Structure formats: structure tokens, C-alpha cells
mmCIF file of C-alpha atoms in Angstrom:
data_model
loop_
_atom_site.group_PDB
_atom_site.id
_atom_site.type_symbol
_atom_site.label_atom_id
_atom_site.label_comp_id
_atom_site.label_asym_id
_atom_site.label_seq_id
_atom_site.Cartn_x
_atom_site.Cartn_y
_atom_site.Cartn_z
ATOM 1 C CA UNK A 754 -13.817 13.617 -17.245
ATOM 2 C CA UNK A 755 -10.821 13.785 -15.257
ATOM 3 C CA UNK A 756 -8.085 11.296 -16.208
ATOM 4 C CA UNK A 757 -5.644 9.510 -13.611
ATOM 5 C CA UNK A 758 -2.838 7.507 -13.494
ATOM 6 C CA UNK A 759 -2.921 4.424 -10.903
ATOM 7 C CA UNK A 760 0.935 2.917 -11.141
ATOM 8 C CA UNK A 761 0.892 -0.668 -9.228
ATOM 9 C CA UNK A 762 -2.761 -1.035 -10.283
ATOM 10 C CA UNK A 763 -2.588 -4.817 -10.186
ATOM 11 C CA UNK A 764 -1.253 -4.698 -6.808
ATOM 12 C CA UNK A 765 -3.434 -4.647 -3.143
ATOM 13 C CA UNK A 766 -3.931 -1.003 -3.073
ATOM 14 C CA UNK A 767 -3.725 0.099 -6.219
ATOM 15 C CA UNK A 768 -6.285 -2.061 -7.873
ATOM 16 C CA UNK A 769 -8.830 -0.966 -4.798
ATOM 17 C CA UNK A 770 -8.479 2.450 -5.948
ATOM 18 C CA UNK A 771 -8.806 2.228 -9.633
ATOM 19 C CA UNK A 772 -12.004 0.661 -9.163
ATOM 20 C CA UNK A 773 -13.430 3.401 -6.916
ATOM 21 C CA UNK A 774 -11.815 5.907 -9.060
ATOM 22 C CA UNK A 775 -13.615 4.370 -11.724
ATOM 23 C CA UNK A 776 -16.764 4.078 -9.796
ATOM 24 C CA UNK A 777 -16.519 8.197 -9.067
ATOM 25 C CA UNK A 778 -16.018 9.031 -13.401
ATOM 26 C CA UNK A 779 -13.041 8.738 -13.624
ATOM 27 C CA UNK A 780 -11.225 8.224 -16.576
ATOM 28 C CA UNK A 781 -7.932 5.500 -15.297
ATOM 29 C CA UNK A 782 -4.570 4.109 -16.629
ATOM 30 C CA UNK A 783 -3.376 1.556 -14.551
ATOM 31 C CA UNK A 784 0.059 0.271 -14.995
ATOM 32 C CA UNK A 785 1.865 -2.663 -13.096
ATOM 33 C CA UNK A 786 4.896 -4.791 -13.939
ATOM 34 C CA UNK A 787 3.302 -7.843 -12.671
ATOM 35 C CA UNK A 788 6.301 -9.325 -11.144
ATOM 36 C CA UNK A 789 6.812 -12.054 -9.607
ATOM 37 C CA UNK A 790 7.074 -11.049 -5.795
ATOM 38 C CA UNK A 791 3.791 -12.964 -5.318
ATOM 39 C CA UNK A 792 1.114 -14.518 -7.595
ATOM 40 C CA UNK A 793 0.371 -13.449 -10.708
ATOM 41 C CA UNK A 794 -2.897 -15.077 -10.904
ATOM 42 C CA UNK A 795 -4.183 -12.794 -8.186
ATOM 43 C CA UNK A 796 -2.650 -9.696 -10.054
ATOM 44 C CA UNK A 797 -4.235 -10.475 -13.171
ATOM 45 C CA UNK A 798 -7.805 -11.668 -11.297
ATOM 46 C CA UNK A 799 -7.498 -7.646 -9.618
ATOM 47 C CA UNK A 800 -6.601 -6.471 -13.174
ATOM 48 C CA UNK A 801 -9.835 -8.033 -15.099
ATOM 49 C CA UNK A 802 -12.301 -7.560 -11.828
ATOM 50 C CA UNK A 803 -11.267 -4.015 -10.790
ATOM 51 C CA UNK A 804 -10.227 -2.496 -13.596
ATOM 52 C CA UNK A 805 -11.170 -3.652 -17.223
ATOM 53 C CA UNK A 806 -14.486 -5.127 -15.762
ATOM 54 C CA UNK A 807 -15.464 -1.339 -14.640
ATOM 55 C CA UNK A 808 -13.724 0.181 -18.387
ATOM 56 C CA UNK A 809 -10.425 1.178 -16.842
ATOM 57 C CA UNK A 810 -6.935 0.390 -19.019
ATOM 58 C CA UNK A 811 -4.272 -1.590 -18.063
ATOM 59 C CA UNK A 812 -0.841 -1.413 -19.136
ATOM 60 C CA UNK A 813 2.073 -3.921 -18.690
ATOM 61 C CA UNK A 814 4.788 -1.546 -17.943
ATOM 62 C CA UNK A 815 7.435 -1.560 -15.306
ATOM 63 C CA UNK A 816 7.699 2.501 -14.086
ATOM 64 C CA UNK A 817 11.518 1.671 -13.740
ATOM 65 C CA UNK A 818 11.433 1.726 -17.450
ATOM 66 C CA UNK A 819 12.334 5.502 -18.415
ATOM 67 C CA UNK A 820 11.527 5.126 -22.258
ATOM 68 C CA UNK A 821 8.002 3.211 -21.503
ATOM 69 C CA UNK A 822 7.144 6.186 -19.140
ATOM 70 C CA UNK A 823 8.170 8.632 -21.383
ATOM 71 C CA UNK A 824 6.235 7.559 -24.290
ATOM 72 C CA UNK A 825 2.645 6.710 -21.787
ATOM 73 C CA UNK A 826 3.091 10.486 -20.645
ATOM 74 C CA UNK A 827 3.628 11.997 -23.987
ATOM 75 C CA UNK A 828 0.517 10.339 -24.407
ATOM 76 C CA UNK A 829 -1.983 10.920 -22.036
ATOM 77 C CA UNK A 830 -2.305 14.622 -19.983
ATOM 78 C CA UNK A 831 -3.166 13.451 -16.729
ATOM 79 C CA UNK A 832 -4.768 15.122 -14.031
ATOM 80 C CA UNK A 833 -3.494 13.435 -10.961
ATOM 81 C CA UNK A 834 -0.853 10.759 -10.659
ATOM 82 C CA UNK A 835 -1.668 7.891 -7.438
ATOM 83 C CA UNK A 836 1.562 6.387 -7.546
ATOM 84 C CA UNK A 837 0.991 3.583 -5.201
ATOM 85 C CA UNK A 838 3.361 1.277 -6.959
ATOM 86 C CA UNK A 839 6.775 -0.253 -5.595
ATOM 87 C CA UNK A 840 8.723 -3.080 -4.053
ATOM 88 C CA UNK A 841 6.717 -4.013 -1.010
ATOM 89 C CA UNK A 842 7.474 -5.503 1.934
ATOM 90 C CA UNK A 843 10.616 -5.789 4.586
ATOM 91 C CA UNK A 844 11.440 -8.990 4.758
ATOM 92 C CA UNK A 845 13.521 -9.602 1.432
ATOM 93 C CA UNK A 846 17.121 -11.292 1.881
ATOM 94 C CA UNK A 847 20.166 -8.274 1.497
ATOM 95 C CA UNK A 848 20.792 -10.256 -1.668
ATOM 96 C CA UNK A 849 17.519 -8.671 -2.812
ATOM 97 C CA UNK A 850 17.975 -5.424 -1.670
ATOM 98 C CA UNK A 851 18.675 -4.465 -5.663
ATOM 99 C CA UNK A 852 14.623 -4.946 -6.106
ATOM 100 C CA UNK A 853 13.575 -2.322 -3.575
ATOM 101 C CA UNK A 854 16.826 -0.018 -4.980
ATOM 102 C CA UNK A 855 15.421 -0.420 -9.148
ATOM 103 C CA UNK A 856 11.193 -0.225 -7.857
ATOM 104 C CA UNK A 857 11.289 2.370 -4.579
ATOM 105 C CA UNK A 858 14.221 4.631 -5.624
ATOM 106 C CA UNK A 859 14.393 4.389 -9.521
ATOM 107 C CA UNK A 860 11.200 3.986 -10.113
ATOM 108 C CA UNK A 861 9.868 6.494 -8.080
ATOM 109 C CA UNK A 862 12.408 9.015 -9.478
ATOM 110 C CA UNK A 863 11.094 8.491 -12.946
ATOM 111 C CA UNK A 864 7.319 8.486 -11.800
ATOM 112 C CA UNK A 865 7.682 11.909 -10.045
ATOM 113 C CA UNK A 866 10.154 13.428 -12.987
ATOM 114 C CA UNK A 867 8.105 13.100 -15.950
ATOM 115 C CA UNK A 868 4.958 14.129 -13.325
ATOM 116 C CA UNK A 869 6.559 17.156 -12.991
ATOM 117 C CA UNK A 870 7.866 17.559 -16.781
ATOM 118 C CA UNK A 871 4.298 16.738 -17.890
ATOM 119 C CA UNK A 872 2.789 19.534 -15.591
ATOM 120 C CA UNK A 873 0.663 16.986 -13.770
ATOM 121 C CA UNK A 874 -1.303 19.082 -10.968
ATOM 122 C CA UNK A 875 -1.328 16.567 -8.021
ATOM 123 C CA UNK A 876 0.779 13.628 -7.435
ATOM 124 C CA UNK A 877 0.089 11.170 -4.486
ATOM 125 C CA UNK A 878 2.206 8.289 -3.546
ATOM 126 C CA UNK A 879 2.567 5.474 -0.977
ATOM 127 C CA UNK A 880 4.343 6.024 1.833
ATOM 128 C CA UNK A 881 4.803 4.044 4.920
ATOM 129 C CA UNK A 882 4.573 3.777 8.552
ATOM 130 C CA UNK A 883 7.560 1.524 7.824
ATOM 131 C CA UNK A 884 9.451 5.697 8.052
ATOM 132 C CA UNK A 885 8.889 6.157 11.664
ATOM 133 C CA UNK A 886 11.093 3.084 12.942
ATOM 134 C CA UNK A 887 11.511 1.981 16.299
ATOM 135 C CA UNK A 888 12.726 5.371 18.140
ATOM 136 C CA UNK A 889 9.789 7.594 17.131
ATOM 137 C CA UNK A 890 7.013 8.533 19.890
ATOM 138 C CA UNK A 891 4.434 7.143 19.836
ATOM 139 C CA UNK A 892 1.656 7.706 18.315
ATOM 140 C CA UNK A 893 3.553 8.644 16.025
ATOM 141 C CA UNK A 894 3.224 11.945 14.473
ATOM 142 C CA UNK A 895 3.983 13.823 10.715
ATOM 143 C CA UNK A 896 5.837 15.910 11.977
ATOM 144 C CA UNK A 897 8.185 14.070 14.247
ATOM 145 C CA UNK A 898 12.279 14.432 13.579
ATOM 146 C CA UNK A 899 13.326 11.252 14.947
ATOM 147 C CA UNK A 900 13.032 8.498 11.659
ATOM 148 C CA UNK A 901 15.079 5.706 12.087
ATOM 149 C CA UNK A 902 13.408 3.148 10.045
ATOM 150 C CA UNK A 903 14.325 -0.595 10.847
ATOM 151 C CA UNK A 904 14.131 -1.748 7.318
ATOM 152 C CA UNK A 905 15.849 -0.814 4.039
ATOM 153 C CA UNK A 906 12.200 -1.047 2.264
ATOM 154 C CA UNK A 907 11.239 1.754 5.055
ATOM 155 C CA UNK A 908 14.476 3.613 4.240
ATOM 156 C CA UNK A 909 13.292 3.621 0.440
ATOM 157 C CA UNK A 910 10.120 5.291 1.399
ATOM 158 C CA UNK A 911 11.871 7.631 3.723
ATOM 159 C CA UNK A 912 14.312 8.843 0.584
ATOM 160 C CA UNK A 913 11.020 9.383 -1.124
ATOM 161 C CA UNK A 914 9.559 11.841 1.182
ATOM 162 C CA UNK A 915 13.113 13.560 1.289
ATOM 163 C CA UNK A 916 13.976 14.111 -2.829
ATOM 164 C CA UNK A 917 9.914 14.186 -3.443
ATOM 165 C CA UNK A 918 9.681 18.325 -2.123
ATOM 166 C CA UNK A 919 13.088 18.950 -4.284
ATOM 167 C CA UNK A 920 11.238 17.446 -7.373
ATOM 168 C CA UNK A 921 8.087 19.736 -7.111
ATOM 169 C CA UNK A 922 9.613 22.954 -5.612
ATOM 170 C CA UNK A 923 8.966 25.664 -7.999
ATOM 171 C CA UNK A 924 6.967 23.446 -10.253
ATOM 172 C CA UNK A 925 3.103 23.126 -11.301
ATOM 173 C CA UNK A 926 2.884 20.075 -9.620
ATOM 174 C CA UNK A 927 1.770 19.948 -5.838
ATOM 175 C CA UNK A 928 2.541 16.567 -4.084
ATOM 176 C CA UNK A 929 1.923 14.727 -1.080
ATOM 177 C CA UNK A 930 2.974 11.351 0.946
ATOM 178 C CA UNK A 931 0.541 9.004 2.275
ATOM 179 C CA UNK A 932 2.181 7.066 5.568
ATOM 180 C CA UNK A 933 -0.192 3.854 5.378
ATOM 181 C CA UNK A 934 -0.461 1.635 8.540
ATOM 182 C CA UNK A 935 -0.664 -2.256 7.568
ATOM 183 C CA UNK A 936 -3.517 -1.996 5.112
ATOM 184 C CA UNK A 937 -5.356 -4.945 5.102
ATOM 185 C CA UNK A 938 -8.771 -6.580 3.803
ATOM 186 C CA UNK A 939 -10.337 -8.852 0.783
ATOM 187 C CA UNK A 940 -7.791 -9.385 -2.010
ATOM 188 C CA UNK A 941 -4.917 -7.938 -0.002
ATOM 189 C CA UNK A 942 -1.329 -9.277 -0.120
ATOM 190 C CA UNK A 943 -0.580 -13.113 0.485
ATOM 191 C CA UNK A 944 2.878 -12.438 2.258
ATOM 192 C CA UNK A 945 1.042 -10.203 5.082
ATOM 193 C CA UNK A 946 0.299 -11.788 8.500
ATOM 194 C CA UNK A 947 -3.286 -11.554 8.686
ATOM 195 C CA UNK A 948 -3.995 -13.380 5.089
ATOM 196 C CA UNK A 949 -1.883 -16.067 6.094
ATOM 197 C CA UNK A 950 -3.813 -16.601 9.521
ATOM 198 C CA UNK A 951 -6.759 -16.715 7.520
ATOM 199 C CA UNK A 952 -5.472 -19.092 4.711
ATOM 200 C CA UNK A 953 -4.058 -21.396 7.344
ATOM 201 C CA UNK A 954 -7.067 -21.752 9.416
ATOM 202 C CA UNK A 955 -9.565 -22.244 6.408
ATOM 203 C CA UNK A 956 -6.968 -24.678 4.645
ATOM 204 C CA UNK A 957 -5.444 -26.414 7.904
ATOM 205 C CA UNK A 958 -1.706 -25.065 7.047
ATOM 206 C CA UNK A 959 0.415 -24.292 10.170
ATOM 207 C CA UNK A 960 1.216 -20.748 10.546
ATOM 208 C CA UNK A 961 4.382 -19.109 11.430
ATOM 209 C CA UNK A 962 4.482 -16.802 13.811
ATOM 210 C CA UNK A 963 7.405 -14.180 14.454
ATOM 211 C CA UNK A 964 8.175 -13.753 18.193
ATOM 212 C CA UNK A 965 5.414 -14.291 21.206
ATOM 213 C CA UNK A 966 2.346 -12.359 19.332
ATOM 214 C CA UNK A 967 3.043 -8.915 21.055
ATOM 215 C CA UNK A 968 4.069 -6.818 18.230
ATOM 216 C CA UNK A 969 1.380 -4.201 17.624
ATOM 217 C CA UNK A 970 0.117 -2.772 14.568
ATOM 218 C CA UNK A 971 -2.764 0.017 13.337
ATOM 219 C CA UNK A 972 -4.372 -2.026 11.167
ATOM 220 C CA UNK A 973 -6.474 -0.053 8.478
ATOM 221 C CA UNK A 974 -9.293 -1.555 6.240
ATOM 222 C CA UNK A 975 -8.811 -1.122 2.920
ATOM 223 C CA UNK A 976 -12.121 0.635 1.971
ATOM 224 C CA UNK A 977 -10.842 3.057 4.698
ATOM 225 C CA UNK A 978 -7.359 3.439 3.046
ATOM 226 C CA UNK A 979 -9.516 3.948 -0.852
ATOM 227 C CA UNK A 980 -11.659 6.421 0.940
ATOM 228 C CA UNK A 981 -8.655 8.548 2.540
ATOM 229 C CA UNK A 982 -6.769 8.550 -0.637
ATOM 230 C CA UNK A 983 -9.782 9.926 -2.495
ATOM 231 C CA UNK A 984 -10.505 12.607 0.043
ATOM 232 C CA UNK A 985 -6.561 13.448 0.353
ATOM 233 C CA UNK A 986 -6.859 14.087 -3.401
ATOM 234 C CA UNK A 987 -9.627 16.350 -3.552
ATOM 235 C CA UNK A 988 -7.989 18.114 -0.485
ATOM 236 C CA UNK A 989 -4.585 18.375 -1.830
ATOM 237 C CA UNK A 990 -6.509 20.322 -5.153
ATOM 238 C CA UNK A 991 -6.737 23.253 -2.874
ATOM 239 C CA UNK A 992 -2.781 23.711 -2.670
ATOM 240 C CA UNK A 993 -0.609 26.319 -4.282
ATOM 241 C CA UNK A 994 1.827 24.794 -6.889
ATOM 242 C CA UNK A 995 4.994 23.730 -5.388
ATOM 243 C CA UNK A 996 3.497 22.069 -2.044
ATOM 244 C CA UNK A 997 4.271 19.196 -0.240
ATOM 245 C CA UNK A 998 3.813 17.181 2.835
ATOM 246 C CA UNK A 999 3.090 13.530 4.698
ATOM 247 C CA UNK A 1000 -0.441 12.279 6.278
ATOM 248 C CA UNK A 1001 -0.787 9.600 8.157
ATOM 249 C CA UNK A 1002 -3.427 7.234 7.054
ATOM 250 C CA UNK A 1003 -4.396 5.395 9.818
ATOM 251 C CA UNK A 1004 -6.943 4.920 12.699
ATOM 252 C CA UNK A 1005 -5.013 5.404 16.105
ATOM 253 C CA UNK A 1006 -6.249 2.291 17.076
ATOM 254 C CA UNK A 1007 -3.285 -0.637 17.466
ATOM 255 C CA UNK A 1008 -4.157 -4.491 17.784
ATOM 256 C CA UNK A 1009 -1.404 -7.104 19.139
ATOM 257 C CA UNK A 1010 -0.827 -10.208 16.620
ATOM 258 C CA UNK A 1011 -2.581 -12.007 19.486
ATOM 259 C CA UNK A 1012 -5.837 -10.162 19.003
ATOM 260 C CA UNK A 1013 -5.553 -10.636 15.292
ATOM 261 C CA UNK A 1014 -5.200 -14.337 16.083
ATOM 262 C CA UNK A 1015 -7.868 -14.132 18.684
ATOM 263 C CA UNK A 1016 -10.314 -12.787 16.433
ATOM 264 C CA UNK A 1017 -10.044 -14.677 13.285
ATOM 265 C CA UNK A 1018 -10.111 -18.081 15.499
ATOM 266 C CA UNK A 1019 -13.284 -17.206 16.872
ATOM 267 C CA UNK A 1020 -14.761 -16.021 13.178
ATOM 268 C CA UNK A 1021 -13.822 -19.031 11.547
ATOM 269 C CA UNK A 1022 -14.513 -20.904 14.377
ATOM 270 C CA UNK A 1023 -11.272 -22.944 13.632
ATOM 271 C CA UNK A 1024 -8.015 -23.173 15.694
ATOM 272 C CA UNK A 1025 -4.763 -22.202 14.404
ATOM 273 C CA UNK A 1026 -1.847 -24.219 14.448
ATOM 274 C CA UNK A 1027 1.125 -22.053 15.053
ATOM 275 C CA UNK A 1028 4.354 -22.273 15.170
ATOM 276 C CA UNK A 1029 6.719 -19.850 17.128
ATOM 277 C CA UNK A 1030 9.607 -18.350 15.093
ATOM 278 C CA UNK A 1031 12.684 -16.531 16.226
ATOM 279 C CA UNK A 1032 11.622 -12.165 15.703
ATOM 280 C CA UNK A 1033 12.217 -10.016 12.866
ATOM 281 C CA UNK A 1034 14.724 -7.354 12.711
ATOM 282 C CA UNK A 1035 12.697 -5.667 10.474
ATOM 283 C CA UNK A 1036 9.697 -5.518 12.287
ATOM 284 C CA UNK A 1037 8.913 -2.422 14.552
ATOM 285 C CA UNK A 1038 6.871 -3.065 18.188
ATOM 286 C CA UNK A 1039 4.743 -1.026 17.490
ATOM 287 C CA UNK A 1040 2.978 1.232 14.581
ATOM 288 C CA UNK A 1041 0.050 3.708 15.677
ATOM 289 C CA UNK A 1042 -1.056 6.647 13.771
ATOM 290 C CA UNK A 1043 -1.569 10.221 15.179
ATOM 291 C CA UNK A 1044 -4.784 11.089 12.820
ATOM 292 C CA UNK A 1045 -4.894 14.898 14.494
ATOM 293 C CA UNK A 1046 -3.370 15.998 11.076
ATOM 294 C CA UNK A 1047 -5.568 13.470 8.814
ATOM 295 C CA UNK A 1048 -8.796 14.403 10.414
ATOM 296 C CA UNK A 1049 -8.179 18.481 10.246
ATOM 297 C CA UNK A 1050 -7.585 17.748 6.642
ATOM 298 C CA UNK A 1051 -10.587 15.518 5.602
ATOM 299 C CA UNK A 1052 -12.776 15.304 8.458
ATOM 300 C CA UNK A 1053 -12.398 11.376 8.329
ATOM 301 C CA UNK A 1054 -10.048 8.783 9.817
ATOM 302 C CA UNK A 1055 -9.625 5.246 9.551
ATOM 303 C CA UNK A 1056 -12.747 3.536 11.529
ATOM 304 C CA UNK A 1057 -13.713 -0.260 10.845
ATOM 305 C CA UNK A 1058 -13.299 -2.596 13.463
ATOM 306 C CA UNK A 1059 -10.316 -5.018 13.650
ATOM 307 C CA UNK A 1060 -13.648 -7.749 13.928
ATOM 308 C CA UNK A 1061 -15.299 -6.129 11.244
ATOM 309 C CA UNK A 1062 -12.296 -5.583 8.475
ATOM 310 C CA UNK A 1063 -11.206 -9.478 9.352
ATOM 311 C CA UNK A 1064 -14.875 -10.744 9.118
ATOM 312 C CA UNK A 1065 -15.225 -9.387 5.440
ATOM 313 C CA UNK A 1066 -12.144 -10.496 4.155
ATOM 314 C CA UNK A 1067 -12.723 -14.119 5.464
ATOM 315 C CA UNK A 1068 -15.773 -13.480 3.599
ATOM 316 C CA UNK A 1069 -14.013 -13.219 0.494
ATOM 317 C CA UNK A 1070 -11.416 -15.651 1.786
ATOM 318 C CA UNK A 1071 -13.981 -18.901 1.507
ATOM 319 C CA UNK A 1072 -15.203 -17.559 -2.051
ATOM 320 C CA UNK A 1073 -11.176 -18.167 -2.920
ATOM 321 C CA UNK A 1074 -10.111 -20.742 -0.509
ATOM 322 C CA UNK A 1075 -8.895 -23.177 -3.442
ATOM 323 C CA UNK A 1076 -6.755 -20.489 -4.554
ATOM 324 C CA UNK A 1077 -5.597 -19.086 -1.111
ATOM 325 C CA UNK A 1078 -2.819 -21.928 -0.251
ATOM 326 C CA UNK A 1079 -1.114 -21.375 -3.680
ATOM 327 C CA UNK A 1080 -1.115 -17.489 -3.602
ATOM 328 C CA UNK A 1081 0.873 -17.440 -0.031
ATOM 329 C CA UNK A 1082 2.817 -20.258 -1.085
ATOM 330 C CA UNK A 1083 3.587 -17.871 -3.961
ATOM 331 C CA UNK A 1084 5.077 -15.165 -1.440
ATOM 332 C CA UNK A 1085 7.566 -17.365 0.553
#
């Protein structure tokens, strides 16, 4: 049995893929800080239904923590680190900056260093479309020169792909970048746009909306996202010692705010009541995902619905829709 390290494991993505690494035999070590960027009640609900439910382990440890990490690695010998951990979002105030610096550039520096010391074979970690910024073509493409990201948090994840081929050159470890485009879907992340559309028109809460609704995004569905991961994984096996490079993980297919609106109206059959605030400087026009690279890989890309992804997580939203209010309110 293969064992695998899942930092962020009580987070969105990082919990989903714990419990389908579980599901596949896995032996898995989740770790999390559980801080308080949002709700910790819907951390530790992810914790006991994704991981301990399915006999995973779960570790209160913050990865930014050198002499924590040190002492799980000297530990365990792990097979494959997912290091889909770190300070998410790009809205926090420049006051705040400090939290992406300690989780996205600290952090990850540890995670990938005693990776490499420990001999680990494969290490995969979260990237972001948030790289590409506003001057890249589009769609955009891994191989395109051009980043200018428009927020620190996507300048953090830039600096990742930059030191991460120093760290593993030469080494046994192989490594590899995974560019996600605005993963979304049932027990996702209560500061993201499309969970607070859905909270607000089950629980009658006004939404705010940044800018006219034209801002576009490639919205994946996070059974897609698990599924790429898993495949990327297996793929990335096949690599000499030493490698490294970024995948896109995303679908190709961009949907305006206005169509995310649109559609989760006419599922819930509710009407939202919006409220039009000034744009974010932070936010690109437009994300879309060149897959060519993704699909030559894996032979898969990104492919539910915007309809589809949205109608399962309101699915899951009514189950929680007592809770709902309190976890976005948790975010602000």
C-alpha cells in the first residue's frame, strides 16, 4: 500500500482528494493548520467525513512549522507528496500580505525541502491560473512567457513554479505544478463567488457582486479537478528523477458571472438580490485553460457542465443550508 501525504487536507481540495485517494488504497496523512481564514466547522466536518470516516489520519500541523515537518517526515516514507495546501485567495488587505508570505512561500519551501531530503519520488502541488495575469493570450497556455499575475497570492504561486525545478534538479524527486481554474462544487470554499450566490439565494442574503457580471472564468468541477490530480500522478510516475513542469487543469470552457447567476436562479428557482460593487484589482477578465497539454498527458480534461457542477452542489447546499449563512459570514 502506497502511502501519501495530502497537506491542506481540511481545506476544499485537499479533503476531496484524500477521500478518493483513500477510496483507490491508499494509505493518507493529511495535515492542515485549520486557520481561521474561513470556518472551522466546515474544516473539521471535511476532516471527520472525508478523511477519518474512510481510515485516513489527520494531523494538526501548520507546514510553515520546520520542526513539526521534520519530525512527520522522519516518520513516515512517503510515496508521493499532494501538496495542495496554502493561503488562498486574492482578495486579502496588503496588511495581510504576511499570511500568503509565511503559507505560499515558507511553507511551500519547507514542504518541497524535506520532499526532496526524504527522497520522496513525486511531489504535486497547487498551482494557479491566478500565474497567467491579465497580459497572457488567451487561452492561455503552459508554456506561455508573458506572466504578469494581478495578485500577490498569484505572484506566490508564480515563485513556486520558479524555485520548485531548482529544488528537484539533480534529486530523486520528480515534481510537477497543477494551474487549477476556479475549482468549484459541494463543500467548496465559502469566500468564492459561486457558494455565495448559492447561500444567498437559498437563505435570502443579498449578494455582492464585483463589477457588471462580465468577468469570465473556466470553472472546473471538483470531481474533475480529484480525477486530474490522480491521473497527473500516475502520469508523472513515468518521469526520470529530476523533472519538472506545469499542467493546466481546466476545461477550455469559460462562463461570465452572469451565466453563473443565470443558472443557479433558474435551479433554485429563486431570484437573487444583488448588489453592484465597484471591480477588483485583483481579479483577471478572463481565465481559460489550453487543455492541448493536459489531454496529451492523461487523455482526460475537465468536462461537467457549468448546469451540472452548480446543480450538485446546490444539492448539497439545501442538506447544509442552516450552516451555509455562518460559513460565508465566516470568510468576510
Amino acid at each position: 500500500m502506497k502511502k501519501v501525504l495530502v497537506t491542506g487536507s481540511s481545506g476544499f481540495i485537499g479533503s476531496a482528494l484524500a477521500k478518493s485517494l483513500l477510496a483507490l488504497g491508499f494509505e493518507v496523512i493529511g495535515i492542515d493548520s485549520n486557520n481561521n481564514y474561513y470556518s472551522r466547522e466546515l474544516k473539521e466536518l471535511r476532516i471527520k467525513n472525508f478523511i477519518i470516516d474512510n481510515g485516513g489520519e489527520f494531523l494538526e500541523l501548520d507546514f510553515s512549522d520546520r520542526r513539526a515537518l521534520d519530525l512527520l517526515f522522519s516518520k513516515h516514507d512517503f510515496d508521493v507528496v499532494f501538496h495542495m495546501g496554502a493561503q488562498a485567495g486574492v482578495r486579502l488587505k496588503k496588511e495581510n500580505y504576511w499570511k500568503y508570505v509565511l503559507s505560499n512561500l515558507t511553507g511551500f519551501s519547507n514542504v518541497i525541502e524535506f520532499a526532496v531530503q526524504s527522497k520522496v519520488p513525486r511531489f504535486l502541488f497547487a498551482s494557479s491560473s491566478s500565474v497567467y495575469g491579465n497580459l497572457a493570450k488567451i487561452p492561455y497556455v503552459e508554456s506561455e512567457k508573458n506572466l504578469n499575475p494581478s495578485s500577490f497570492y498569484g505572484g506566490t504561486k508564480l515563485a513556486n513554479e520558479i524555485l520548485t525545478p531548482l529544488q528537484v534538479r539533480d534529486t530523486a524527486t520528480k515534481a510537477r505544478a497543477l494551474r487549477f481554474f476556479t475549482v468549484y462544487g459541494p463543500w467548496g470554499r465559502p469566500d468564492m463567488a459561486y457558494f455565495r450566490i448559492i447561500n444567498s439565494l437559498l437563505n435570502s442574503s443579498q449578494f455582492s457582486l464585483n463589477g457588471t457580471g462580465e468577468l469570465k472564468r473556466d470553472f472546473t468541477f471538483i470531481d474533475d479537478c480529484i480525477q486530474s490530480i490522480i491521473l497527473l500522478s500516475e502520469e508523472l510516475s513515468q518521469r526520470p528523477p529530476g523533472f519538472f513542469d506545469k499542467v493546466n487543469v481546466g476545461g477550455g470552457n469559460p462562463s461570465s458571472m452572469k451565466e453563473l447567476i443565470s443558472v443557479s436562479e433558474e435551479l433554485t428557482g429563486s431570484s437573487l438580490n444583488l448588489k453592484i460593487s465597484e471591480p477588483n484589482l485583483n481579479d483577471a477578465a478572463l481565465t481559460q485553460a489550453d487543455f492541448t497539454y493536459l489531454m496529451s498527458l492523461i487523455n482526460f480534461k475537465p468536462k461537467t457542465s457549468l448546469a451540472e457542477g452548480v446543480k450538485k452542489t446546490i444539492d448539497w447546499a439545501n442538506y447544509y443550508k442552516r450552516y451555509l449563512d455562518s460559513w460565508v459570514k465566516s470568510s468576510n
